[in-house]
């Protein structure tokens, strides 16, 4: 499992915004993943998508990595943000735009 943790950590470290999801950003394969993609796109975020359906180790490993039982999962600036419901709340409050604003 440590190899999977390391792979996950490298993906998060190498990308400002990461969405672990079912499917891809061009072809989401569940409603929650689709909603997360739409929210990130509407916020103007550039993000990397990781299709957990293609890698069972990552699919299980990301749940243990974040201690969060569901997918999708979003990481911004190396920190776990949450899933699509949390993204929706953050979008509504303006918090997501602040988090995604360019760093000076």
Short mmCIF file of N, CA and C in Angstrom, two decimals:
data_model
loop_
_atom_site.label_atom_id
_atom_site.label_comp_id
_atom_site.label_asym_id
_atom_site.label_seq_id
_atom_site.Cartn_x
_atom_site.Cartn_y
_atom_site.Cartn_z
N UNK A 1 0.82 -1.21 0.00
CA UNK A 1 0.00 0.00 0.00
C UNK A 1 0.86 1.26 0.00
N UNK A 2 2.05 1.19 0.54
CA UNK A 2 2.89 2.37 0.60
C UNK A 2 3.26 2.85 -0.81
N UNK A 3 3.38 1.93 -1.77
CA UNK A 3 3.65 2.32 -3.16
C UNK A 3 2.48 3.14 -3.71
N UNK A 4 1.27 2.75 -3.40
CA UNK A 4 0.08 3.47 -3.84
C UNK A 4 0.03 4.85 -3.18
N UNK A 5 0.29 4.89 -1.88
CA UNK A 5 0.33 6.18 -1.17
C UNK A 5 1.35 7.12 -1.82
N UNK A 6 2.49 6.58 -2.17
CA UNK A 6 3.55 7.38 -2.78
C UNK A 6 3.10 7.91 -4.15
N UNK A 7 2.46 7.05 -4.94
CA UNK A 7 1.95 7.47 -6.25
C UNK A 7 0.92 8.58 -6.11
N UNK A 8 0.02 8.41 -5.15
CA UNK A 8 -1.01 9.43 -4.91
C UNK A 8 -0.36 10.74 -4.48
N UNK A 9 0.58 10.65 -3.55
CA UNK A 9 1.25 11.86 -3.05
C UNK A 9 1.98 12.58 -4.18
N UNK A 10 2.62 11.83 -5.07
CA UNK A 10 3.33 12.44 -6.20
C UNK A 10 2.37 13.17 -7.13
N UNK A 11 1.22 12.58 -7.40
CA UNK A 11 0.21 13.23 -8.25
C UNK A 11 -0.24 14.54 -7.62
N UNK A 12 -0.51 14.51 -6.33
CA UNK A 12 -0.97 15.70 -5.61
C UNK A 12 0.13 16.76 -5.56
N UNK A 13 1.36 16.33 -5.34
CA UNK A 13 2.48 17.27 -5.24
C UNK A 13 2.80 17.94 -6.58
N UNK A 14 2.57 17.23 -7.67
CA UNK A 14 2.97 17.72 -8.99
C UNK A 14 1.90 18.56 -9.69
N UNK A 15 0.71 18.66 -9.10
CA UNK A 15 -0.39 19.37 -9.74
C UNK A 15 -1.12 20.24 -8.73
N UNK A 16 -1.42 21.46 -9.11
CA UNK A 16 -2.07 22.38 -8.17
C UNK A 16 -3.48 21.89 -7.81
N UNK A 17 -4.24 21.45 -8.82
CA UNK A 17 -5.61 20.98 -8.60
C UNK A 17 -5.74 19.58 -9.19
N UNK A 18 -6.17 18.64 -8.36
CA UNK A 18 -6.33 17.25 -8.79
C UNK A 18 -7.73 16.77 -8.43
N UNK A 19 -8.38 16.12 -9.39
CA UNK A 19 -9.68 15.52 -9.16
C UNK A 19 -9.56 14.01 -9.37
N UNK A 20 -9.67 13.27 -8.29
CA UNK A 20 -9.76 11.80 -8.36
C UNK A 20 -11.23 11.51 -8.60
N UNK A 21 -11.52 10.86 -9.73
CA UNK A 21 -12.91 10.73 -10.14
C UNK A 21 -13.17 9.41 -10.86
N UNK A 22 -14.45 9.14 -11.08
CA UNK A 22 -14.85 8.00 -11.89
C UNK A 22 -15.01 8.51 -13.31
N UNK A 23 -14.12 8.06 -14.19
CA UNK A 23 -14.11 8.54 -15.56
C UNK A 23 -13.06 9.62 -15.72
N UNK A 24 -13.25 10.42 -16.76
CA UNK A 24 -12.32 11.51 -17.05
C UNK A 24 -13.10 12.82 -17.14
N UNK A 25 -12.37 13.94 -17.15
CA UNK A 25 -13.09 15.21 -17.22
C UNK A 25 -13.84 15.36 -18.54
N UNK A 26 -13.40 14.68 -19.59
CA UNK A 26 -14.13 14.73 -20.85
C UNK A 26 -15.23 13.66 -20.93
N UNK A 27 -15.17 12.66 -20.05
CA UNK A 27 -16.20 11.61 -20.03
C UNK A 27 -16.40 11.10 -18.60
N UNK A 28 -17.04 11.94 -17.73
CA UNK A 28 -17.31 11.48 -16.37
C UNK A 28 -18.24 10.28 -16.38
N UNK A 29 -18.02 9.34 -15.44
CA UNK A 29 -18.83 8.13 -15.43
C UNK A 29 -19.68 7.99 -14.18
N UNK A 30 -19.90 9.08 -13.49
CA UNK A 30 -20.92 9.10 -12.43
C UNK A 30 -21.37 10.54 -12.25
N UNK A 31 -22.56 10.71 -11.74
CA UNK A 31 -23.13 12.05 -11.60
C UNK A 31 -22.33 12.96 -10.68
N UNK A 32 -21.79 12.40 -9.59
CA UNK A 32 -21.03 13.22 -8.66
C UNK A 32 -19.71 13.69 -9.29
N UNK A 33 -19.08 12.80 -10.05
CA UNK A 33 -17.85 13.19 -10.75
C UNK A 33 -18.16 14.25 -11.81
N UNK A 34 -19.27 14.08 -12.51
CA UNK A 34 -19.67 15.06 -13.51
C UNK A 34 -19.91 16.42 -12.87
N UNK A 35 -20.56 16.43 -11.73
CA UNK A 35 -20.83 17.70 -11.04
C UNK A 35 -19.52 18.36 -10.60
N UNK A 36 -18.58 17.57 -10.09
CA UNK A 36 -17.29 18.12 -9.67
C UNK A 36 -16.56 18.74 -10.86
N UNK A 37 -16.58 18.07 -12.01
CA UNK A 37 -15.94 18.60 -13.22
C UNK A 37 -16.60 19.92 -13.61
N UNK A 38 -17.92 19.96 -13.61
CA UNK A 38 -18.64 21.18 -14.00
C UNK A 38 -18.30 22.34 -13.06
N UNK A 39 -18.23 22.07 -11.77
CA UNK A 39 -17.93 23.12 -10.79
C UNK A 39 -16.52 23.65 -11.02
N UNK A 40 -15.55 22.75 -11.17
CA UNK A 40 -14.17 23.18 -11.38
C UNK A 40 -14.03 23.96 -12.70
N UNK A 41 -14.68 23.47 -13.75
CA UNK A 41 -14.61 24.17 -15.04
C UNK A 41 -15.26 25.55 -14.95
N UNK A 42 -16.40 25.63 -14.28
CA UNK A 42 -17.09 26.93 -14.18
C UNK A 42 -16.28 27.92 -13.34
N UNK A 43 -15.44 27.39 -12.46
CA UNK A 43 -14.57 28.25 -11.65
C UNK A 43 -13.30 28.63 -12.41
N UNK A 44 -13.14 28.09 -13.62
CA UNK A 44 -11.97 28.41 -14.43
C UNK A 44 -10.72 27.67 -14.00
N UNK A 45 -10.88 26.61 -13.24
CA UNK A 45 -9.72 25.87 -12.72
C UNK A 45 -9.12 24.97 -13.80
N UNK A 46 -7.81 25.00 -13.88
CA UNK A 46 -7.11 23.99 -14.66
C UNK A 46 -6.82 22.86 -13.69
N UNK A 47 -7.19 21.65 -14.06
CA UNK A 47 -7.01 20.54 -13.12
C UNK A 47 -6.66 19.26 -13.85
N UNK A 48 -6.02 18.38 -13.11
CA UNK A 48 -5.67 17.05 -13.59
C UNK A 48 -6.74 16.09 -13.10
N UNK A 49 -7.19 15.22 -13.98
CA UNK A 49 -8.16 14.20 -13.59
C UNK A 49 -7.44 12.85 -13.48
N UNK A 50 -7.81 12.11 -12.45
CA UNK A 50 -7.29 10.76 -12.25
C UNK A 50 -8.49 9.82 -12.24
N UNK A 51 -8.55 8.95 -13.24
CA UNK A 51 -9.66 8.02 -13.38
C UNK A 51 -9.43 6.80 -12.49
N UNK A 52 -10.15 6.75 -11.37
CA UNK A 52 -9.97 5.66 -10.42
C UNK A 52 -10.52 4.33 -10.95
N UNK A 53 -11.36 4.38 -11.98
CA UNK A 53 -11.90 3.15 -12.54
C UNK A 53 -10.83 2.37 -13.30
N UNK A 54 -9.78 3.05 -13.74
CA UNK A 54 -8.69 2.39 -14.48
C UNK A 54 -7.66 1.77 -13.55
N UNK A 55 -7.69 2.13 -12.27
CA UNK A 55 -6.67 1.65 -11.34
C UNK A 55 -7.30 1.33 -9.98
N UNK A 56 -7.64 0.05 -9.75
CA UNK A 56 -8.29 -0.34 -8.49
C UNK A 56 -7.45 0.02 -7.26
N UNK A 57 -6.13 -0.01 -7.40
CA UNK A 57 -5.28 0.34 -6.25
C UNK A 57 -5.46 1.80 -5.87
N UNK A 58 -5.51 2.66 -6.87
CA UNK A 58 -5.73 4.09 -6.60
C UNK A 58 -7.16 4.30 -6.08
N UNK A 59 -8.11 3.57 -6.65
CA UNK A 59 -9.52 3.72 -6.23
C UNK A 59 -9.67 3.45 -4.74
N UNK A 60 -9.07 2.40 -4.25
CA UNK A 60 -9.13 2.10 -2.82
C UNK A 60 -8.14 2.96 -2.04
N UNK A 61 -6.97 3.16 -2.61
CA UNK A 61 -5.91 3.87 -1.92
C UNK A 61 -6.25 5.32 -1.61
N UNK A 62 -6.97 5.99 -2.52
CA UNK A 62 -7.29 7.40 -2.29
C UNK A 62 -8.25 7.54 -1.11
N UNK A 63 -9.12 6.57 -0.92
CA UNK A 63 -10.06 6.60 0.22
C UNK A 63 -9.30 6.50 1.53
N UNK A 64 -8.29 5.65 1.55
CA UNK A 64 -7.48 5.50 2.76
C UNK A 64 -6.54 6.69 2.94
N UNK A 65 -6.03 7.21 1.84
CA UNK A 65 -5.11 8.34 1.88
C UNK A 65 -5.76 9.56 2.53
N UNK A 66 -7.01 9.83 2.14
CA UNK A 66 -7.73 11.01 2.63
C UNK A 66 -8.59 10.73 3.85
N UNK A 67 -8.79 9.45 4.14
CA UNK A 67 -9.73 9.04 5.18
C UNK A 67 -11.13 9.57 4.85
N UNK A 68 -11.47 9.51 3.57
CA UNK A 68 -12.77 9.97 3.05
C UNK A 68 -13.33 8.83 2.21
N UNK A 69 -14.55 8.37 2.50
CA UNK A 69 -15.03 7.12 1.90
C UNK A 69 -15.53 7.19 0.47
N UNK A 70 -15.70 8.39 -0.08
CA UNK A 70 -16.34 8.47 -1.39
C UNK A 70 -15.44 9.14 -2.43
N UNK A 71 -15.82 8.94 -3.67
CA UNK A 71 -15.16 9.53 -4.84
C UNK A 71 -16.27 10.26 -5.60
N UNK A 72 -16.04 11.47 -6.08
CA UNK A 72 -14.77 12.13 -6.35
C UNK A 72 -14.15 12.78 -5.11
N UNK A 73 -12.86 13.06 -5.26
CA UNK A 73 -12.10 13.78 -4.24
C UNK A 73 -11.26 14.83 -4.93
N UNK A 74 -11.27 16.03 -4.35
CA UNK A 74 -10.52 17.15 -4.92
C UNK A 74 -9.42 17.58 -3.96
N UNK A 75 -8.24 17.81 -4.55
CA UNK A 75 -7.09 18.34 -3.81
C UNK A 75 -6.68 19.64 -4.47
N UNK A 76 -6.49 20.68 -3.66
CA UNK A 76 -6.03 21.97 -4.16
C UNK A 76 -4.82 22.38 -3.33
N UNK A 77 -3.74 22.70 -4.01
CA UNK A 77 -2.49 23.11 -3.34
C UNK A 77 -2.04 22.07 -2.31
N UNK A 78 -2.21 20.79 -2.67
CA UNK A 78 -1.73 19.71 -1.81
C UNK A 78 -2.64 19.35 -0.66
N UNK A 79 -3.77 20.04 -0.53
CA UNK A 79 -4.68 19.79 0.59
C UNK A 79 -5.99 19.19 0.08
N UNK A 80 -6.49 18.22 0.85
CA UNK A 80 -7.78 17.60 0.53
C UNK A 80 -8.89 18.61 0.79
N UNK A 81 -9.73 18.83 -0.21
CA UNK A 81 -10.83 19.78 -0.10
C UNK A 81 -12.14 19.05 0.20
N UNK A 82 -12.43 17.97 -0.51
CA UNK A 82 -13.67 17.24 -0.31
C UNK A 82 -14.19 16.68 -1.62
N UNK A 83 -15.49 16.38 -1.61
CA UNK A 83 -16.14 15.83 -2.79
C UNK A 83 -17.02 16.86 -3.47
N UNK A 84 -17.93 16.40 -4.32
CA UNK A 84 -18.73 17.33 -5.12
C UNK A 84 -19.68 18.17 -4.27
N UNK A 85 -20.23 17.63 -3.20
CA UNK A 85 -21.14 18.41 -2.35
C UNK A 85 -20.40 19.56 -1.68
N UNK A 86 -19.21 19.30 -1.20
CA UNK A 86 -18.41 20.34 -0.56
C UNK A 86 -17.99 21.39 -1.60
N UNK A 87 -17.61 20.93 -2.80
CA UNK A 87 -17.27 21.88 -3.87
C UNK A 87 -18.45 22.79 -4.18
N UNK A 88 -19.65 22.23 -4.22
CA UNK A 88 -20.85 23.00 -4.51
C UNK A 88 -21.06 24.07 -3.44
N UNK A 89 -20.91 23.70 -2.17
CA UNK A 89 -21.05 24.66 -1.08
C UNK A 89 -19.97 25.74 -1.16
N UNK A 90 -18.75 25.34 -1.47
CA UNK A 90 -17.65 26.31 -1.57
C UNK A 90 -17.86 27.25 -2.75
N UNK A 91 -18.42 26.74 -3.83
CA UNK A 91 -18.71 27.57 -4.99
C UNK A 91 -19.76 28.61 -4.62
N UNK A 92 -20.81 28.18 -3.94
CA UNK A 92 -21.90 29.08 -3.56
C UNK A 92 -21.44 30.18 -2.61
N UNK A 93 -20.52 29.85 -1.72
CA UNK A 93 -20.06 30.83 -0.73
C UNK A 93 -18.94 31.74 -1.25
N UNK A 94 -18.38 31.38 -2.41
CA UNK A 94 -17.28 32.16 -2.95
C UNK A 94 -15.91 31.67 -2.47
N UNK A 95 -15.92 30.70 -1.57
CA UNK A 95 -14.67 30.17 -1.01
C UNK A 95 -13.83 29.46 -2.08
N UNK A 96 -14.48 28.79 -3.00
CA UNK A 96 -13.74 28.05 -4.04
C UNK A 96 -12.97 29.03 -4.93
N UNK A 97 -13.60 30.12 -5.33
CA UNK A 97 -12.93 31.13 -6.16
C UNK A 97 -11.70 31.69 -5.44
N UNK A 98 -11.82 31.93 -4.15
CA UNK A 98 -10.68 32.45 -3.36
C UNK A 98 -9.56 31.42 -3.33
N UNK A 99 -9.91 30.16 -3.13
CA UNK A 99 -8.92 29.10 -3.05
C UNK A 99 -8.20 28.91 -4.38
N UNK A 100 -8.92 29.10 -5.47
CA UNK A 100 -8.34 28.89 -6.79
C UNK A 100 -7.66 30.14 -7.36
N UNK A 101 -7.81 31.26 -6.69
CA UNK A 101 -7.18 32.50 -7.18
C UNK A 101 -5.68 32.31 -7.30
N UNK A 102 -5.08 32.91 -8.31
CA UNK A 102 -3.62 32.77 -8.47
C UNK A 102 -2.88 33.24 -7.22
N UNK A 103 -1.85 32.51 -6.87
CA UNK A 103 -1.03 32.86 -5.71
C UNK A 103 0.01 33.88 -6.13
N UNK A 104 0.21 34.89 -5.32
CA UNK A 104 1.25 35.91 -5.63
C UNK A 104 2.55 35.56 -4.98
#
